[in-house]
Tab-separated table of C-alpha atoms and ligand atoms in Angstrom:
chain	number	residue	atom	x	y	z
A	17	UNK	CA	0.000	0.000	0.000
A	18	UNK	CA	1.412	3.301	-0.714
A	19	UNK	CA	1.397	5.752	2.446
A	20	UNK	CA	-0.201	9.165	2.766
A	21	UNK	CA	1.315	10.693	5.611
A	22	UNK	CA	0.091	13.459	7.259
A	23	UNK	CA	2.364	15.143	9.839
A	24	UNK	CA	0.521	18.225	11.968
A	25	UNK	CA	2.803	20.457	13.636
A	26	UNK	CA	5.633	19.858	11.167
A	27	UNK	CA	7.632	22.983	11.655
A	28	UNK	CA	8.239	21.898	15.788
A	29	UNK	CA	11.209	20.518	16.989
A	30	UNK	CA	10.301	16.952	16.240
A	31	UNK	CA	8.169	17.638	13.123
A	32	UNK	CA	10.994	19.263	11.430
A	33	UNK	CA	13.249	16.560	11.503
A	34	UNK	CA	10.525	13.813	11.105
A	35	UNK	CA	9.441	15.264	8.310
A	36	UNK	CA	12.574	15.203	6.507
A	37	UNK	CA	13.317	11.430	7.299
A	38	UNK	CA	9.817	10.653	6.386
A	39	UNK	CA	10.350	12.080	3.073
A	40	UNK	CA	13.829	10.108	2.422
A	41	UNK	CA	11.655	6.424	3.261
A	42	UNK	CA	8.621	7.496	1.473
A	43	UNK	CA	8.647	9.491	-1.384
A	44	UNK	CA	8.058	13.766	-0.613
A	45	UNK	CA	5.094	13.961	-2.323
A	46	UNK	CA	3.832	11.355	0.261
A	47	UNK	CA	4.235	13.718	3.239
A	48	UNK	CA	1.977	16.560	4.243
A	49	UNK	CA	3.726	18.437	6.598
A	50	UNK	CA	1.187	20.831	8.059
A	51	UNK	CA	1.644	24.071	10.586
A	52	UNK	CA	-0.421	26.111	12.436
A	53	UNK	CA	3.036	28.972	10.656
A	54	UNK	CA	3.880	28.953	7.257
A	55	UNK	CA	6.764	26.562	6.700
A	56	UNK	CA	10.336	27.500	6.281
A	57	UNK	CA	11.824	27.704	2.678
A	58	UNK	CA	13.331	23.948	3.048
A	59	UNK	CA	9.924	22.023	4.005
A	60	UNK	CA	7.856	24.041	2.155
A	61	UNK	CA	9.896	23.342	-0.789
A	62	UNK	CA	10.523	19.645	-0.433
A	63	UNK	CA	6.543	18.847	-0.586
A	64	UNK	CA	3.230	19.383	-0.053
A	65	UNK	CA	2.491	21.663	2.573
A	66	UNK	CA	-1.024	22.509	4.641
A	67	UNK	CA	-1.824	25.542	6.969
A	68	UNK	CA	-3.551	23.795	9.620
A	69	UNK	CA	-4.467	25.058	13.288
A	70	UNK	CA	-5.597	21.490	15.291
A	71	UNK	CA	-8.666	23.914	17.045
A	72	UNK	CA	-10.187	24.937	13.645
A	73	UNK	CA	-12.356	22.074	13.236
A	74	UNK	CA	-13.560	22.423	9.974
A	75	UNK	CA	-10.070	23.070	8.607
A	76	UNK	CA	-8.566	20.282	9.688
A	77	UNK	CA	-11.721	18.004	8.197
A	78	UNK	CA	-11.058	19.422	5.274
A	79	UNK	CA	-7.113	18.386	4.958
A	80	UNK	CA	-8.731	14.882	6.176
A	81	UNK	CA	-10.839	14.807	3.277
A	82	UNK	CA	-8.291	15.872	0.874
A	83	UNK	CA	-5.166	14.051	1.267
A	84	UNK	CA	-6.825	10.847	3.013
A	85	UNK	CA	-3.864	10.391	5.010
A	86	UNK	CA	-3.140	6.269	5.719
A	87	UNK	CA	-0.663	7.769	8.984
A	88	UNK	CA	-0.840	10.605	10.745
A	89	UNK	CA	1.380	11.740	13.411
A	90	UNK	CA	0.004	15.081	15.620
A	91	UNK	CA	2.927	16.776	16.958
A	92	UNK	CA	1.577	19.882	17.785
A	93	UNK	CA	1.520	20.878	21.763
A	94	UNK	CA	2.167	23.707	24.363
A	95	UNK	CA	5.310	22.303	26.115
A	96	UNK	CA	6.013	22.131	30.071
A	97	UNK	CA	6.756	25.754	30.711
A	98	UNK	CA	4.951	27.857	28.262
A	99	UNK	CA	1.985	25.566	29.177
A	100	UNK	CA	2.621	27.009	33.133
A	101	UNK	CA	2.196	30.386	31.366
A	102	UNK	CA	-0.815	29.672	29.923
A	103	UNK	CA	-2.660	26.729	31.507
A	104	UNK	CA	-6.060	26.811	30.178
A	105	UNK	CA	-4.888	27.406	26.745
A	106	UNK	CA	-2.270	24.283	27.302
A	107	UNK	CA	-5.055	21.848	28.329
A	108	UNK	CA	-7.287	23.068	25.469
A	109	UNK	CA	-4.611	22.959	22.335
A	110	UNK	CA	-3.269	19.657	24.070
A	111	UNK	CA	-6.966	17.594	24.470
A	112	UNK	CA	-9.115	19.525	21.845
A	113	UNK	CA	-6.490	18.617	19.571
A	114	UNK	CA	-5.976	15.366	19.907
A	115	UNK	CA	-9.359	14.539	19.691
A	116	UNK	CA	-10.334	16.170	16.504
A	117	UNK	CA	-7.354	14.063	15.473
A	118	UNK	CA	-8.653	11.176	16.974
A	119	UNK	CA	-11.847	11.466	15.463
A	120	UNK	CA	-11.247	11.987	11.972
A	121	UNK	CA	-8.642	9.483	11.728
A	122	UNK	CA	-11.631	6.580	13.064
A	123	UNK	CA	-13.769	8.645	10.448
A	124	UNK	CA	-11.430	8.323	7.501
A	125	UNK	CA	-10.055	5.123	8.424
A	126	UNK	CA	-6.866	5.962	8.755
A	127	UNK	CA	-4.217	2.949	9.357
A	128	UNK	CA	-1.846	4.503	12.283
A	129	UNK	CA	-1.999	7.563	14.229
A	130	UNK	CA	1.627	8.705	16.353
A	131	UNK	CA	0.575	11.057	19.275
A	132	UNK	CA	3.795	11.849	21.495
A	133	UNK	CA	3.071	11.519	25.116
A	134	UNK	CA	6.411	12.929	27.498
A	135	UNK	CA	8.036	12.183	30.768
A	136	UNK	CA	6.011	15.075	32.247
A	137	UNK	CA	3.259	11.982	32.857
A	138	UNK	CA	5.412	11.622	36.165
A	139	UNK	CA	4.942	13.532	38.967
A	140	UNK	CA	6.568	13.953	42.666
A	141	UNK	CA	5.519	10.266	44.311
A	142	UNK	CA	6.410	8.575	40.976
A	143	UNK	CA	9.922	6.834	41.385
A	144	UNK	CA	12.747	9.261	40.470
A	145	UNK	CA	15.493	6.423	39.377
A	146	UNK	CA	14.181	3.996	36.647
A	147	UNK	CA	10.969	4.628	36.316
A	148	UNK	CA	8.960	2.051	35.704
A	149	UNK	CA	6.070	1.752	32.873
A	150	UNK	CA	3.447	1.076	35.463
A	151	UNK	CA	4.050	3.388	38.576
A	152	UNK	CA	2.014	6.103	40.374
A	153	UNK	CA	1.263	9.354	38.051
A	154	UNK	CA	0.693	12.297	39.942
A	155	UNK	CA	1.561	15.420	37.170
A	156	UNK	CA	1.588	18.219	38.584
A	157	UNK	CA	1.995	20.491	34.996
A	158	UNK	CA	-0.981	21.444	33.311
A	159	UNK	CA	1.507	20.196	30.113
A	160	UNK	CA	1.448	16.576	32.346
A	161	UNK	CA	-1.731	15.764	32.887
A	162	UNK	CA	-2.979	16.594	29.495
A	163	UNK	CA	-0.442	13.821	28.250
A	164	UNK	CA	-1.725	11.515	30.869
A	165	UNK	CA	-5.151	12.075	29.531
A	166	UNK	CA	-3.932	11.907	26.263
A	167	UNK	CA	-2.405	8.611	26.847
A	168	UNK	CA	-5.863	7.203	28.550
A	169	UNK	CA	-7.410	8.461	25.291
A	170	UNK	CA	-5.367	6.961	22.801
A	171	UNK	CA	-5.295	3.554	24.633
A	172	UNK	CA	-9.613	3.621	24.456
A	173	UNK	CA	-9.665	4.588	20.902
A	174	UNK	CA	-7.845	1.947	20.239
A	175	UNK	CA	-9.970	-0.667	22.531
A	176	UNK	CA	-13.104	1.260	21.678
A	177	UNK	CA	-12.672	2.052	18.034
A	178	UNK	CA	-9.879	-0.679	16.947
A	179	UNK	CA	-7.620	2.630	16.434
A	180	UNK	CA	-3.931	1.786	16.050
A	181	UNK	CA	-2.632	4.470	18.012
A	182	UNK	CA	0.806	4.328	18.738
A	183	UNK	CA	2.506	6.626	21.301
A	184	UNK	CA	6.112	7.209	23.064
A	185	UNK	CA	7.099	8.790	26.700
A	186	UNK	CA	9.893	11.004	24.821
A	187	UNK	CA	12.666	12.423	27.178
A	188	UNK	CA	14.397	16.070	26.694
A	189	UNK	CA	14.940	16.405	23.201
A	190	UNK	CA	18.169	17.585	21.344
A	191	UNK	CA	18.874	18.442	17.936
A	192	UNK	CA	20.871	20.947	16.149
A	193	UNK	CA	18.440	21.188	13.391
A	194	UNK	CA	15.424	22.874	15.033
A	195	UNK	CA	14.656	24.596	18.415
A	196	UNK	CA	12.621	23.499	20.949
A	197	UNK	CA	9.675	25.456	21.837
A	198	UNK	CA	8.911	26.143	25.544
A	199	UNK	CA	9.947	23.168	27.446
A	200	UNK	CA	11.805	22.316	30.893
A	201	UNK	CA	14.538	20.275	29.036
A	202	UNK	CA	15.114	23.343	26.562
A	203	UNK	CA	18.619	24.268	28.264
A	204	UNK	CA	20.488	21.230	27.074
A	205	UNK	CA	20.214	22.375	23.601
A	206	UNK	CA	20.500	26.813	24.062
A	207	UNK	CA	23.505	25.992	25.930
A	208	UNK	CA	25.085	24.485	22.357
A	209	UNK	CA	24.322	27.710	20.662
A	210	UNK	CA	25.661	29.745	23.277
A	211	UNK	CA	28.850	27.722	23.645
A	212	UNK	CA	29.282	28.371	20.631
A	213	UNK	CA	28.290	31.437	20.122
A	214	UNK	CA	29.609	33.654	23.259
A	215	UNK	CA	31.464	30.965	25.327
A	216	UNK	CA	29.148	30.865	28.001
A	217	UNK	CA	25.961	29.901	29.342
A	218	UNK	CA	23.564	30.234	32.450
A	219	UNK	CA	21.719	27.421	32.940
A	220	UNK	CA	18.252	27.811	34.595
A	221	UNK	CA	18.433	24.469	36.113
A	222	UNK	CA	20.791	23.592	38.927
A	223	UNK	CA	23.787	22.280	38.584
A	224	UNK	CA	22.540	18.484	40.060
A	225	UNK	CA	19.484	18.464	37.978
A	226	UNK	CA	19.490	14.949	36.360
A	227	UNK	CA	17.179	14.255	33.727
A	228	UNK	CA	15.925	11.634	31.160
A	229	UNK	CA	17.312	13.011	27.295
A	230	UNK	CA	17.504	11.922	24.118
A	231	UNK	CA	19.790	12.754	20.478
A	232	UNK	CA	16.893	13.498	18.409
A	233	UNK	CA	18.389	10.763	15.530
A	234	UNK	CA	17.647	8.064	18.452
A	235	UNK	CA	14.224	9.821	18.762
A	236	UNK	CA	13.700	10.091	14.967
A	237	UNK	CA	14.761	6.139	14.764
A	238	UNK	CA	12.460	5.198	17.898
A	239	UNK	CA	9.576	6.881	16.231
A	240	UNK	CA	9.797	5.293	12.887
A	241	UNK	CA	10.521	1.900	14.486
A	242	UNK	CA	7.340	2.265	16.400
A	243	UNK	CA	4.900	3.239	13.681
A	244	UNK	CA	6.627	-0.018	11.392
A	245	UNK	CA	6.796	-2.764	14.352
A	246	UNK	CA	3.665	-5.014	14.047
A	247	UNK	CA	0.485	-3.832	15.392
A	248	UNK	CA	0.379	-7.453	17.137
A	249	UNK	CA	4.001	-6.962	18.832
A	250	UNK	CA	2.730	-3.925	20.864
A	251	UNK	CA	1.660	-4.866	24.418
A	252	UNK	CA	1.172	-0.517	25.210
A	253	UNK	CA	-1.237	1.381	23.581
A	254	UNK	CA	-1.015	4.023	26.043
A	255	UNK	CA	2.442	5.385	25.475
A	256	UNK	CA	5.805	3.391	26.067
A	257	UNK	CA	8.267	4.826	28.489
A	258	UNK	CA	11.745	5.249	26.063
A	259	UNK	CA	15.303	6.237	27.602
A	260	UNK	CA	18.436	7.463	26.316
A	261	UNK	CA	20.740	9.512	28.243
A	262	UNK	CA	20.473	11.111	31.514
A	263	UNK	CA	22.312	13.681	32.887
A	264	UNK	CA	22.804	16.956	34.684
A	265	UNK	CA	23.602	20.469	33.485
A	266	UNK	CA	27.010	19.856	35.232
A	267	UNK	CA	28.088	17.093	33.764
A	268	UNK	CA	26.455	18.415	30.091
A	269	UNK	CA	29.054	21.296	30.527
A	270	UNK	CA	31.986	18.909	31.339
A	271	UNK	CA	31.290	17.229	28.397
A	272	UNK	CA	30.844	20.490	25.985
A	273	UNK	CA	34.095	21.877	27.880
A	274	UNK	CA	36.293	18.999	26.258
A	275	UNK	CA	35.858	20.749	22.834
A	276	UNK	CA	35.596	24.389	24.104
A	277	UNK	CA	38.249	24.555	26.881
A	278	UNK	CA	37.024	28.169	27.856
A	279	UNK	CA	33.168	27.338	28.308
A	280	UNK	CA	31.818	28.439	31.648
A	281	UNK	CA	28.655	27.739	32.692
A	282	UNK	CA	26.975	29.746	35.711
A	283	UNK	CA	22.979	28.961	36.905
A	284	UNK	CA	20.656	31.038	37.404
A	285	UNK	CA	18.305	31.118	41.034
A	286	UNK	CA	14.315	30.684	41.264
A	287	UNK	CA	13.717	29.853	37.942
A	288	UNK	CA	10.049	28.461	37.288
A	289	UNK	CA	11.367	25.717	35.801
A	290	UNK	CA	13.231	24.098	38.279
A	291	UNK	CA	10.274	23.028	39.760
A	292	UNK	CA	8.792	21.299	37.173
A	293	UNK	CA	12.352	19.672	36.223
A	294	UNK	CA	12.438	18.694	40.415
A	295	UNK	CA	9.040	16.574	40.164
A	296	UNK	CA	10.090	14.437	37.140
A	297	UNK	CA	12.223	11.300	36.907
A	298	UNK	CA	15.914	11.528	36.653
A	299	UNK	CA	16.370	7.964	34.553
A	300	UNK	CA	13.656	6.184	32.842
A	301	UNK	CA	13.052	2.382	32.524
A	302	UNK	CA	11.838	1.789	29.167
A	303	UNK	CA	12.066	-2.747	28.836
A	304	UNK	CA	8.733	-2.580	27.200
A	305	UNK	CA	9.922	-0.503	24.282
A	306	UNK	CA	13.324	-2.846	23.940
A	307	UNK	CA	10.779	-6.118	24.229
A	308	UNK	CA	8.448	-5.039	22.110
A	309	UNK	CA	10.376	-3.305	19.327
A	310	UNK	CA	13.773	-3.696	19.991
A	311	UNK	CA	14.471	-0.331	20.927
A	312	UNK	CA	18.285	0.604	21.865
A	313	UNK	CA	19.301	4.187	21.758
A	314	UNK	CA	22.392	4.722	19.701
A	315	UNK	CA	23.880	8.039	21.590
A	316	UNK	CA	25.459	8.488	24.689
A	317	UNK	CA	26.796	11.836	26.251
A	318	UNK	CA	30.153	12.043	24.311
A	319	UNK	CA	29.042	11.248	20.976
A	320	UNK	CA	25.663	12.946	21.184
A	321	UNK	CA	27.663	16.636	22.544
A	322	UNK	CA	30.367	15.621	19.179
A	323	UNK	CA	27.741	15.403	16.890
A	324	UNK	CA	25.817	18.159	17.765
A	325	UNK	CA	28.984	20.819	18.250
A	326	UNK	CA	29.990	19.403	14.875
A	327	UNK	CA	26.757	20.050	12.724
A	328	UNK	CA	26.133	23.176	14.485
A	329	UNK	CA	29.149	24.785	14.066
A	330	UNK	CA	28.335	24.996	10.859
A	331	UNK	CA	25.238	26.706	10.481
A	332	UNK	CA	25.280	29.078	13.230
B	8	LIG	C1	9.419	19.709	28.083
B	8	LIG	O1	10.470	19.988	28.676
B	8	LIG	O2	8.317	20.198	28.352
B	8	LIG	C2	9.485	18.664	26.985
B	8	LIG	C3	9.189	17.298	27.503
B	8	LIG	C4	10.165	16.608	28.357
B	8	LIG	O3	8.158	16.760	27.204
B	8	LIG	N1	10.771	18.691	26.365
C-alpha cells in the first residue's frame, strides 16, 4: 500500500526533523507536513504543505478529506513551561487537539496515528530512578496531565474504536536542526548555541538536575521503528516509556568543555522551571519498548555533545 502521511505540527522541533526522514523512506510527495506557521523555505519546498491550526475544526476536516492520510502523526503541543504560562490554553490545544485528530482518523479510516506523550506523565511520588512503565502518576503540569489524559485516550480509541494508536514517553529532546519550543529540558540544547556562540551559558536548572534526554536521531529512529513494528508486537497502547541519556547540566558542561576549553557555565536562582524539572524522573526504565520493538538508543553523552557541536558549528 502506498502511504499518505500526514504530519501536523511539522515545523516543531520533532516535526521538522521527522518530516525530513519521512520524506527520504517514502517518497516527498507522500508527506503533508502541516503548521499552524507557514513553513520554512526547506519544508515548504521539499513537498506538499497545509496551513492547519488542530482547534479549527472544519479546517482540519477538510485536509482529512483531501489528502486521506493512511498515517498521521500530531505533533503539535504547548510544552512544560509555556503551558505554566498559559494553563487553560495548554489543556485546550493539548486535548481539543488530539481529539479532533482522533476522530477523523476513526472517520477516515486511517491505518496509524503517532501522538507523542512525554516524561512530564510523572509527577513527585512517581519513582525518580528507573521509572517504571506502570508506577504512580501524579503530574503536577498542566503540560502533564494533558499527556496523561492523552495517553488514557489513545489507549480507548484503540480498545473502543480498533484505532492503532501508537505513542512514546519522549525524554528532553536535542537536535541541532530545530529549536525546541517552551519546554523544561530546553537548556540542554540553548547551551550548544551559546557555547558556541559567546562561550558561556547560564543554565536555569541547577547544577545536580538529572534528567531523562535523548539525540533526536535516536528519537527520529524510535519513532519510525514504532509506527513499522507489528500492530500485534505492541503490548502498550497508552504510550511506552523510552530512555536514552540522563544527565545533569554539570556534567552536560563537562562534556561540551572537552571541545571548548574556555566554556563556563553559571545557573541562574528561582527559575520556574526548576520546579517542574524537580518533580520528574531523573532515569527512565523503558524494557517494554526494547521487548516489544527492539528499541536501543544509539547516543550516549560524548558522541551525542560531538555530533551536535559538529553540525552546528556549521550553520550558526
Ligand atoms: C518539556 O520539557 O516540556 C518537553 C518534555 C520533556 O516533554 N521537552
Amino acid at each position: 500500500m502506498s502511504e499518505k502521511i500526514l504530519v501536523i505540527g511539522a515545523n516543531g522541533q520533532i516535526g521538522t526533523e521527522l518530516v525530513t526522514a519521512l520524506r527520504g523512506i517514502h517518497g516527498a510527495d507522500a508527506v503533508i507536513a502541516a503548521d499552524i506557521n507557514n513553513p520554512a523555505d526547506d519544508l515548504r519546498n521539499s513537498g506538499p504543505y497545509e496551513l492547519a491550526n488542530v482547534l479549527d475544526k472544519d479546517n482540519l476536516h477538510h485536509i482529512f478529506q483531501k489528502h486521506r492520510p493512511t498515517q498521521v502523526y500530531l505533533l503539535a503541543a504547548i510544552l512544560s513551561a509555556v503551558g505554566e504560562q498559559k494553563p487553560k490554553m495548554a489543556w485546550d490545544l493539548n486535548m481539543t487537539g488530539l481529539f479532533h485528530v482522533l476522530d477523523f482518523s476513526v472517520e477516515f479510516k486511517v491505518a496509524k496515528v503517532f501522538w507523542p506523550s512525554s516524561i512530564a506523565v510523572f509527577g513527585p511520588h512517581s519513582p525518580k530512578f528507573e521509572t517504571p512503565q506502570y508506577c504512580i502518576m501524579d503530574p503536577n503540569t498542566v503540560y502533564g496531565f494533558s499527556k496523561l489524559a492523552g495517553e488514557r485516550w489513545c489507549e480507548y480509541y484503540f480498545n473502543k474504536y480498533g484505532l492503532d494508536v501508537r505513542s512514546i514517553r519522549y525524554p528532553g529532546l536535542i537536535g541541532w536542526r530545530a529549536n525546541p519550543g517552551g519546554g523544561t529540558t530546553d537548556y540542554a540544547v540553548h547551551i550548544f548555541h551559546e557555547a558556541l556562540k559567546k562561550g558561556s551559558y547560564k543554565s536555569f536548572l541547577s547544577a545536580g538536575t538529572a534528567l531523562p534526554m535523548m539525540y533526536m536521531d535516536d528519537a527520529i529512529r524510535a519513532t519510525i521503528a514504532l509506527m513499522d513494528a507489528p500492530s500485534d508486537a505492541l503490548t502498550i497502547r497508552s504510550s511506552y516509556n523510552l530512555a536514552g541519556i540522563s544527565f545533569t547540566p554539570e556534567q552536560l558542561a563537562a562534556e561540551i568543555k572537552k571541545h571548548i576549553p574556555a566554556f563556563e557555565i553559571s545557573y541562574a536562582d528561582n527559575d520556574p522551571r526548576q520546579a517542574i524539572a524537580d518533580s520528574w524522573p531523573k532515569s527512565i526504565d523503558d524494557n517494554y519498548a526494547q521487548k516489544d520493538w527492539n528499541w536501543q538508543p544509539e547516543y550516549d553523552l560524548p558522541t551525542m555533545v560531538g555530533d551536535m557541536l559538529t553540525n552546528l558549528k556549521n550553520i550558526i
